Amino acid sequence: MRETGWNGLVVLLSLLLSLSAVTQGKTVKYQTFEEDAPGTVIGNLAKDISSAPSSSGGSRTNFRMMKQFNSSFIRLRESDGQLTIGERIDRERVCKHTLHCLIAFDVVSFSKEQFKLIHVEVEVKDINDNSPEFPRKESSLEISENTAVGTRIPLDFAVDEDVGVNYIQSYQISVNSHFSIDVLSRADGVKYAELVLMKELDRETQASYALELVAMDGGNPSRTGTTRINVKVKDYNDNSPVFDRNSFSVDLPEDAPVGSLLLDLNAEDPDEGLNGEVVYGFGNQVPPEIRQLFRVDRKTGRLTLESPIDFESKTTYEFDVQATDLGPNPSPAICKIVVQVQDVNDNAPEISITPMTSITAGIAYITEAAARESFVALVSTSDRDSGANGQVLCTLYGHDHFRLQQAYEDSFMIVSTSPLDREKIPEYNLTVVAEDLGSPPFRTITQYTIRLTDENDNAPVFSKPVYEVSVVENNAPGAYITTVVARDMDMGSNGKVSYKLADTYFMGSPISTFVSLDPASGSLYALRSFNYEVVKQLELRITASDGGSPPLSGSANVYLRILDQNDNAPVISQPALNNGSAEVLLPRDAPAGYVITRVEARDADEGVNSDLSYGLATGEPSVLSVNKATGEIYLNQVLSHDVDETLSVTVTVSDNGRPALTSTATLHFLIIAGSPPSDRTVFPAGGGDEPHAHWDLSVVIIVVLAGSCTLLLLAIILIATTCNRRKQDKGGEDSDSYGEKGTPITIWKGNSYTTISARDPAFSGKDSGKGDSDFNDSDSDVSGDTGLKKDGAVVPPMGGLWACTSECKVLGHSDRCWSPSAARANAAPSPAPTLSSFNSLSKTASLPRDPHRRDNYYQAHIPKTVGLQSVYEKVLHREYDYVLVTPPRPVRVQEISDITIPKNESSGFYKSHK
């Protein structure tokens, strides 16, 4: 039937380009029929999306199915994107009564350069493989003989699993004389038939009728279903119940609680007794689904909700409620009820994230080499609600390296916004938030992780570009030299580093014959014993390579210095030796200081190991000497005649190594007659016999440090002694300034004097330190007075205690307890001041004083505070204590000529009321 028409495949829509160049999103739609054989080709994505074979140098494009909804239905060939039927598809099982049955999934086409998202929708077309079926093969109806012509009686409706034209299209009834049918459609599209009375019934003529109802679909060929209806005519019943209305339509929110009242039905019967008593119930043709969801009260007719309903499951319910009386041969009245379920926002959005590549659930993987706008994962949102309640807004939070890009309808792509670097950020934790537009809105939050896979984009890097190491000569073969370290920030084989020596030559031999390198650890070992006198330095180049494909490498230079060791003894070259000895001619008449010969030697070592010194091991030290530095052998004195004709000495040549190595030679001096040649060197007598002493640098440093420490110690002792003396001198002055112990102090007690001893611990001449003393305190540099005169002699002041009040006895001396400073007169003693003398004072009062002692008077600078002002005002009415410092024996206070009490705004002045 479909060999040339459909051939298992119908391409409906051209592809829609909707996204960017890198993450192009395309939607392709196919059609296939249910029950097609497995292996039937649906389409080929590589051809249908018109992908160029190679727009970037022949890179191959592969395909991968992202959403594994049910891999058994449709299969994808990854090499070219061919879609085929995996197993027979039963549309009624997959989509039930849905008019359009779609199998939707996503495919990613990817190459090295880019990713493309392809949304595939395969519509499964219905075939007429199901016949209409009635719920009952046979049913019975009772109808009163007085039923009016035109009365409609509901019948069972048939069910067909197919949809569209393959669904039930019409009903037919067998031929009869009294009944016909009327085919109607419910609000949900279901077609049903009603039995219509076309002619009056007469029970006496015919008491029953047998009818056959046939339901037919629109398939080709058409399929049918039948049921038998037995109609029984009942005896006459005067009146039947009548509903207020023949039909009702009710709007019911889907969140209505169980027990909610939908309708309060009412039917009336004018008969009396049982014939007029009405009962309610569902019609016989009402399916069990309705009876489970709704309930009709038999007596009251109240229609209530029996079970929760769900808008997302079904939006409309249509059924009949009948009312019958209890009389004989009742004739029911029918009322049609249509319940429209209203959607409420009772479903939160659902989020489904499908990564392009995933090893672990909840984690998407993407290579760090992915270009900008690369596709990472597909975010699909859905909401079972409708209208605004089902509209979803999706937002991505977490990092600005990724964003959401709409792919189609309620699906979004997570794409990269910038180049990625796993070595900087290996993992991203993102949050996807989906929120509907309901009121109040529902929100769903999903955490998602994107993990970067490593690319070999980092070459190994050595810890330093140049390594300078050393090894002492005469090392053992296989001795450890050093370890070079290179790090690669990549992971796995991309970060696994191996080391290799560069192929270079040294002294005609490969460098690998001198040293060996562990390729795994980078440790360097000596393969032979080095001789400093032959090899002083080796230059090596080491390469570190990773295990990536292709591998990346880095290099470093290693300078291996051979350190000298004192392994060579001095070799005497002059005079020429024969079996370790030589003969040298010595004129008998040679003067003292005559240089006979010079011993020359060389040492193959370097540095201190080659510094040579000469000496005599055997011989006549009184006759011959040797210069330790130059090796010159000279006479100490003129040869006497009794000296043998041959003098023998053993000369030693030592280097400065540790331990020192020494060579010896025996010199035989043959004494010959005559004088030495005039051109020979002669040392002055008494000079140059021994080389000048050389100071060791370490000894000099030790001496300098010892001297410096000694000078520092002497300076510390001197400073400490000076400070101690100053403290002692200052202590003596302080004791003198305070006078002798036991100096009495006279206190004016309002109208008399009281004398106390300075030894009393309750009285101190020092400030307590509790106040901020700036002037006129006992520890101030400038006292308020220079002293008092007694009989013409100046009495030294006693630390300014003349103005101390009784508070000082308790609190100690502080600025709070001092009275204002005033000059003390040096005139002869006078009677104590009286209250009247204060009454005559104004705000600035003057007491009598000696005008000739202004040189001993210091004006006190006391800030004007409220406290001092109040003290002055209260002084006019009360008596206060005044403390006067007196000479060693009590004297009367001289007449006060003038005292100034400045206005003070502080309240710190302490008043002691007597």
Short mmCIF file of N, CA and C in Angstrom, two decimals, residues 75 374 442 468 528 551 589 731 833 898:
data_model
loop_
_atom_site.label_atom_id
_atom_site.label_comp_id
_atom_site.label_asym_id
_atom_site.label_seq_id
_atom_site.Cartn_x
_atom_site.Cartn_y
_atom_site.Cartn_z
N ARG A 75 16.83 4.18 15.95
CA ARG A 75 18.27 4.03 16.10
C ARG A 75 18.99 4.98 15.14
N SER A 374 30.69 27.01 21.90
CA SER A 374 30.59 25.56 21.76
C SER A 374 29.43 25.03 22.60
N PHE A 442 5.87 28.97 40.43
CA PHE A 442 6.65 27.84 40.94
C PHE A 442 8.04 27.91 40.34
N GLU A 468 73.26 24.31 37.21
CA GLU A 468 74.71 24.31 37.42
C GLU A 468 75.01 23.39 38.59
N ARG A 528 81.32 7.32 34.28
CA ARG A 528 82.76 7.09 34.40
C ARG A 528 83.33 8.00 35.47
N PRO A 551 53.22 14.97 20.96
CA PRO A 551 53.85 15.35 22.23
C PRO A 551 54.43 16.76 22.17
N ASP A 589 134.78 28.90 46.64
CA ASP A 589 134.96 30.30 47.08
C ASP A 589 133.66 31.09 46.99
N GLY A 731 68.76 61.74 93.04
CA GLY A 731 68.10 61.35 94.28
C GLY A 731 68.49 62.25 95.43
N PRO A 833 43.02 84.54 107.93
CA PRO A 833 41.99 85.27 107.16
C PRO A 833 40.62 84.92 107.68
N ASP A 898 47.23 89.71 98.20
CA ASP A 898 46.46 89.56 96.94
C ASP A 898 46.44 88.10 96.53
#
